[in-house]
Tab-separated table of C-alpha atoms and ligand atoms in Angstrom:
chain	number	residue	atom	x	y	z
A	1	UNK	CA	88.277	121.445	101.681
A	2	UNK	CA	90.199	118.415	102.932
A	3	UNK	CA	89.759	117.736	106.821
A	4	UNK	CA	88.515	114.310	107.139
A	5	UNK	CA	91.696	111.804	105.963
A	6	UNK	CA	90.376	107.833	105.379
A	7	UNK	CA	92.868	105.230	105.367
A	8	UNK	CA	91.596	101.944	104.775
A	9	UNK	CA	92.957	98.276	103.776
A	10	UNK	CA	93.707	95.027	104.638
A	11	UNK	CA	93.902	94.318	108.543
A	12	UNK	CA	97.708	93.815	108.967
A	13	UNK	CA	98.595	96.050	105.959
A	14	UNK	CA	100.426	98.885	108.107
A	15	UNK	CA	97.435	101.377	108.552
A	16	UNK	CA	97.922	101.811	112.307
A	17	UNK	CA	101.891	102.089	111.807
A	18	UNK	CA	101.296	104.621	108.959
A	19	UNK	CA	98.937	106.887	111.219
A	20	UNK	CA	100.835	106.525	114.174
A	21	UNK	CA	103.873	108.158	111.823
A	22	UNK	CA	101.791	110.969	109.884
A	23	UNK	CA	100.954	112.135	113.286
A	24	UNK	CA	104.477	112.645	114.774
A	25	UNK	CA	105.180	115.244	111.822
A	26	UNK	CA	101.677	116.605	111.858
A	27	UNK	CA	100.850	116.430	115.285
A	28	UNK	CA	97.328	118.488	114.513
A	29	UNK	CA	95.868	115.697	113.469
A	30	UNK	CA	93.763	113.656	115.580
A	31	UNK	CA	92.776	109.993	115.430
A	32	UNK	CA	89.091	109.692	115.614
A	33	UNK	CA	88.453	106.340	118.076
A	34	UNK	CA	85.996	103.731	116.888
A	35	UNK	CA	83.584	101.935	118.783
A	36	UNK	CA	83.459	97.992	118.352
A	37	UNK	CA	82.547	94.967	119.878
A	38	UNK	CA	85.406	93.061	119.793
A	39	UNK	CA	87.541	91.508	122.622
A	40	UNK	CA	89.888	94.024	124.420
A	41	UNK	CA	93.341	92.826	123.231
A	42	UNK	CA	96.226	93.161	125.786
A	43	UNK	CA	97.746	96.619	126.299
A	44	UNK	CA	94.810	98.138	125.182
A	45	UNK	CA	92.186	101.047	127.042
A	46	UNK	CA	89.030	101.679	126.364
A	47	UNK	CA	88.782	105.232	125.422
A	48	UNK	CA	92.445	105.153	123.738
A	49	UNK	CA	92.241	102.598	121.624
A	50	UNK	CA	88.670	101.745	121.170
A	51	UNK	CA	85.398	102.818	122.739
A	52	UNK	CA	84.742	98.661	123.401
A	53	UNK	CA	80.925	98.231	123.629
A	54	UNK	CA	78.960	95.159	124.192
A	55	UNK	CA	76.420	93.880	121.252
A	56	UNK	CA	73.463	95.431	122.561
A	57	UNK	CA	74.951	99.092	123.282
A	58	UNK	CA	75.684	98.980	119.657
A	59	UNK	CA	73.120	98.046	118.129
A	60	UNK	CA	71.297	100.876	120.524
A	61	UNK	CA	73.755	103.746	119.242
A	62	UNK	CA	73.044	102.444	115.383
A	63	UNK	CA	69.199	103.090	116.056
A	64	UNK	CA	69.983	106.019	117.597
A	65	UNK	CA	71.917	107.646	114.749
A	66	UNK	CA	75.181	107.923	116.468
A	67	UNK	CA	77.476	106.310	113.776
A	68	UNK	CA	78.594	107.980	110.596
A	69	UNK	CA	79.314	104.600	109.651
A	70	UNK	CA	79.463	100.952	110.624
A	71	UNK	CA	80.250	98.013	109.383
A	72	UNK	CA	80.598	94.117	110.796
A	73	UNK	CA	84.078	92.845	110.149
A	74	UNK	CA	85.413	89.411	110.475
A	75	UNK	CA	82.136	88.615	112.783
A	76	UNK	CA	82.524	91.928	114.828
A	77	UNK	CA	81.305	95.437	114.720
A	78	UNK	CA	83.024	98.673	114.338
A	79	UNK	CA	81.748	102.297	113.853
A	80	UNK	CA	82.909	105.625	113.738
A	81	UNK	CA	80.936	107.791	116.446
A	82	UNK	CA	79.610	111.115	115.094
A	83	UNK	CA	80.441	112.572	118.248
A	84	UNK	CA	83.782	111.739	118.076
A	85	UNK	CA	84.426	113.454	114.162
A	86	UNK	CA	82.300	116.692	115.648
A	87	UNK	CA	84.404	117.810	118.296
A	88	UNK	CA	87.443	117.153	116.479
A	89	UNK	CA	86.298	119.083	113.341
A	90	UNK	CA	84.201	121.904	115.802
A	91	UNK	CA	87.573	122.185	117.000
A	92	UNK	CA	89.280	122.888	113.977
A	93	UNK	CA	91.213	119.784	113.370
A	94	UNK	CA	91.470	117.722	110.775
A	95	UNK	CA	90.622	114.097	111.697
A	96	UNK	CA	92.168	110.572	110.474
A	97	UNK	CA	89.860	107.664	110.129
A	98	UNK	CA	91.326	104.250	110.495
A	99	UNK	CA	88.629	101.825	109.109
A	100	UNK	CA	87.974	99.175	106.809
A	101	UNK	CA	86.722	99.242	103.225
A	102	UNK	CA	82.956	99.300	103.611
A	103	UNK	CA	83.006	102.020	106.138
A	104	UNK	CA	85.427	103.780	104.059
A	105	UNK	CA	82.579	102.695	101.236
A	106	UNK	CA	79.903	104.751	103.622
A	107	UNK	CA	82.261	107.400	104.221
A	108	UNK	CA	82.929	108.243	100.669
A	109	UNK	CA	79.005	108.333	99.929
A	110	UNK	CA	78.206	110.777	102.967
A	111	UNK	CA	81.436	112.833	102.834
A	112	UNK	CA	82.686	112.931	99.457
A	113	UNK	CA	85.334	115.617	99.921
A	114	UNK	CA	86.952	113.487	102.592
A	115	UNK	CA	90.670	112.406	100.993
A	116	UNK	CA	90.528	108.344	101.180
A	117	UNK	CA	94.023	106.475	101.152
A	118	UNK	CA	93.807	102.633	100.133
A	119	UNK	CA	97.163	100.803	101.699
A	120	UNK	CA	97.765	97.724	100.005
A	121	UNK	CA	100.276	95.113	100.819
A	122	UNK	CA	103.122	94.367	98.772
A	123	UNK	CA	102.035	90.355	98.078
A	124	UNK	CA	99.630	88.215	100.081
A	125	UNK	CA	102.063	86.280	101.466
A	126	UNK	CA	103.730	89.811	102.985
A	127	UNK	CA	99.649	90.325	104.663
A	128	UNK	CA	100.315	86.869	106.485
A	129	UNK	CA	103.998	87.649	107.896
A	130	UNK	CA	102.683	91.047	108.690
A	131	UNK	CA	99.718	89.692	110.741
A	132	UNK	CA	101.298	86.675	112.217
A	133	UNK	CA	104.268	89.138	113.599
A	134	UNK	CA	102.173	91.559	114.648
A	135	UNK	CA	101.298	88.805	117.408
A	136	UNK	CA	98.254	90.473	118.372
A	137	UNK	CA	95.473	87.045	117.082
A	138	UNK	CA	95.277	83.448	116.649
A	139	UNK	CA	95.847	81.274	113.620
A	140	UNK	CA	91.946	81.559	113.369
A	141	UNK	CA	91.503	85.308	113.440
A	142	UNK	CA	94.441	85.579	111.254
A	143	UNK	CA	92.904	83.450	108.533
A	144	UNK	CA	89.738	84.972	108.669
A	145	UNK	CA	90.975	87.895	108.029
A	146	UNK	CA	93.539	87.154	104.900
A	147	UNK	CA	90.352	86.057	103.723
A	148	UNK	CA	88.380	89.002	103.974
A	149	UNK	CA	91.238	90.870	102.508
A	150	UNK	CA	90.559	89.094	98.802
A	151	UNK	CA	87.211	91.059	98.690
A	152	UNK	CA	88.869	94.374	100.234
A	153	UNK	CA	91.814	94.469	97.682
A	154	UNK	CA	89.450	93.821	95.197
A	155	UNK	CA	88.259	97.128	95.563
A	156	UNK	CA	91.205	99.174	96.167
A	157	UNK	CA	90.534	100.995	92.499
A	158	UNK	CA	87.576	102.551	94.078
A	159	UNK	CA	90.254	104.741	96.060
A	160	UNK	CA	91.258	108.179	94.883
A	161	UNK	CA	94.716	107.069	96.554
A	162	UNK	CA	96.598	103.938	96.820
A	163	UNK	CA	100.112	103.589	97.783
A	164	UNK	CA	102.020	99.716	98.464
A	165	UNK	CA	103.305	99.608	101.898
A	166	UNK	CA	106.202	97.857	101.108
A	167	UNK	CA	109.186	99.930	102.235
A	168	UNK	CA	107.832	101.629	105.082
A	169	UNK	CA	110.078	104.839	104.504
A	170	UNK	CA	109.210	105.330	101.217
A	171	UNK	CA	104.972	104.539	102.340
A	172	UNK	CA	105.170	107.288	104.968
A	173	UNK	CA	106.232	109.925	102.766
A	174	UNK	CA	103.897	109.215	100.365
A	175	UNK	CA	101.499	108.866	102.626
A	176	UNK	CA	102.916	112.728	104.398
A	177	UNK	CA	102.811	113.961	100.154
A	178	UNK	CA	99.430	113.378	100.166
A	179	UNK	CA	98.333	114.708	103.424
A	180	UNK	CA	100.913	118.108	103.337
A	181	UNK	CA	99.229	119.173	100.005
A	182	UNK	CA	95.453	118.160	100.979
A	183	UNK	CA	96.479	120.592	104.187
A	184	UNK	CA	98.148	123.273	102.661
A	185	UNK	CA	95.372	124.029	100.206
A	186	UNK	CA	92.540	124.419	102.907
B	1	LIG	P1	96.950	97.509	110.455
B	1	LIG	O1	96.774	98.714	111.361
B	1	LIG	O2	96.683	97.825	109.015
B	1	LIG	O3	96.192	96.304	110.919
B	1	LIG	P2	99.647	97.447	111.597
B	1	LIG	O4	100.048	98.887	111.520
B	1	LIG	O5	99.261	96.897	112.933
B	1	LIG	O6	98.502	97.116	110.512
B	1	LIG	O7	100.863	96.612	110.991
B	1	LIG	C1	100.870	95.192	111.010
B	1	LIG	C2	102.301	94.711	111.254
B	1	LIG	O8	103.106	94.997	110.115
B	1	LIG	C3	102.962	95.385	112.438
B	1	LIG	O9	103.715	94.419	113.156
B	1	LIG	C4	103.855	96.432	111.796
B	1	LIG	O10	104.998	96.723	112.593
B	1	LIG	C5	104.248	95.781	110.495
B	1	LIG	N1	104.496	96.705	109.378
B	1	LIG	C6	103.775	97.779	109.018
B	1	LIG	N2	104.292	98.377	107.917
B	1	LIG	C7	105.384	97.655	107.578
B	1	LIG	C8	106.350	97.748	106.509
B	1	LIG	N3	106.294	98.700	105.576
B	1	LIG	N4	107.319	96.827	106.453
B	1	LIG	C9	107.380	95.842	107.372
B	1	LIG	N5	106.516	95.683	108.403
B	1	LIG	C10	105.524	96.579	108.504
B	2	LIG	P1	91.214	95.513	114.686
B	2	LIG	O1	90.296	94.488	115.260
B	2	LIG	O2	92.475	94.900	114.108
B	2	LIG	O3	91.497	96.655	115.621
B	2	LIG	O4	90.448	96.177	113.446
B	2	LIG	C1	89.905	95.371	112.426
B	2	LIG	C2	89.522	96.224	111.235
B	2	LIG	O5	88.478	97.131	111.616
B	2	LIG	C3	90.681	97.083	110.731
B	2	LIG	O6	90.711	97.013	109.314
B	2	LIG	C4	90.307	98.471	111.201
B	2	LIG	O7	90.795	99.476	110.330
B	2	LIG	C5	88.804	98.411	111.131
B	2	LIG	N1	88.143	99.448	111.932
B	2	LIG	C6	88.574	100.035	113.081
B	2	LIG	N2	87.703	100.975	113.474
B	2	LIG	C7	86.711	101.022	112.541
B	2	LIG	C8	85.545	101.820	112.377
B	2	LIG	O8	85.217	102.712	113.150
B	2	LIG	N3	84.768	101.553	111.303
B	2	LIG	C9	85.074	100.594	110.391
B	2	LIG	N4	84.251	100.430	109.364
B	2	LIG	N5	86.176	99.833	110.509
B	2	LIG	C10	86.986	100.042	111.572
């Protein structure tokens, strides 16, 4: 039975823009918010877009088992809280996860009947546009990242699912196919 949805890739690949659509026409699901220890970028709130923890907090709620995984990305941290996937599931809702590969990695050993979506980007060169209009990091970040993405899309056969985000339209309902039947059959 299908309740816990992973959809990993690339920084910059569309994963947020995805979610944020799969959740105006199934409005039951419910993001799950990470912790990490990376800067608070503008606009965001801590609580609604990230639990934002310092380094030492962190490494405190790894030793004290609160993560159901965790990984450092791009010289940062990021975990999902168990606390957070609990009451969302003791609830009764299914739960999106919006991570990268090696928590996805973690998630797929500990939860293997979680349904885990790979989004990869059309081209590398469509990553970089996607990240440098997105606006949201410097030229360093940004290359730090398309570098880390090699490794990730190296992987992306690992995934029971992967669909191209090149035309968003066309992603979204793929993205809805696969969700809609994982939900109708529980
Ligand atoms: P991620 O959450 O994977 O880091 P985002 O959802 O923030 O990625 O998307 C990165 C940028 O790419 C955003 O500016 C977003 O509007 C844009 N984007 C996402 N999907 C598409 C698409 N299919 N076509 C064109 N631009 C897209
Ligand atoms: P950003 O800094 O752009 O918000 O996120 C960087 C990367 O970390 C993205 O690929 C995002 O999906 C991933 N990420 C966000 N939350 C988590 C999490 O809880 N665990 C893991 N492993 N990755 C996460």
């Amino acid at each position: 039975m299908a309740r816990v949805f992973v959809i990993t890739g690339p920084s910059g690949v569309g994963k947020g823009t995805l979610i944020r659509r799969l959740r105006e026409s199934h409005p039951e699901l419910r993001l799950s918010v990470s912790a990490t220890t990376r800067p608070v970028r503008e606009g965001e709130e801590h609580g609604r877009d990230y639990w934002f923890l310092d380094e030492d907090e962190f490494t405190r709620r790894i030793d004290e088992g609160d993560f159901v995984e965790h990984a450092e990305y791009a010289g940062r941290r990021y975990g999902t809280l168990r606390e957070e996937l609990d009451r969302h599931l003791g609830e009764g809702a299914p739960v999106v996860l919006e991570i990268e590969v090696q928590g996805a990695r973690q998630i797929r050993e500990t939860m293997p009947e979680a349904v885990q979506v790979f989004v990869v980007p059309p081209s590398f060169e469509v990553l970089r546009q996607r990240l440098e209009g997105r606006g949201t990091d410097g030229a360093d970040t940004i290359a730090r990242r398309l570098e880390v993405s090699r490794t990730e899309l190296e992987s992306q056969h690992q995934f029971d699912h992967r669909i191209i985000n090149d035309e968003l339209e066309k992603t979204v309902a793929e993205l809805e196919a696969i969700v809609s039947s994982q939900l109708s059959a529980t």
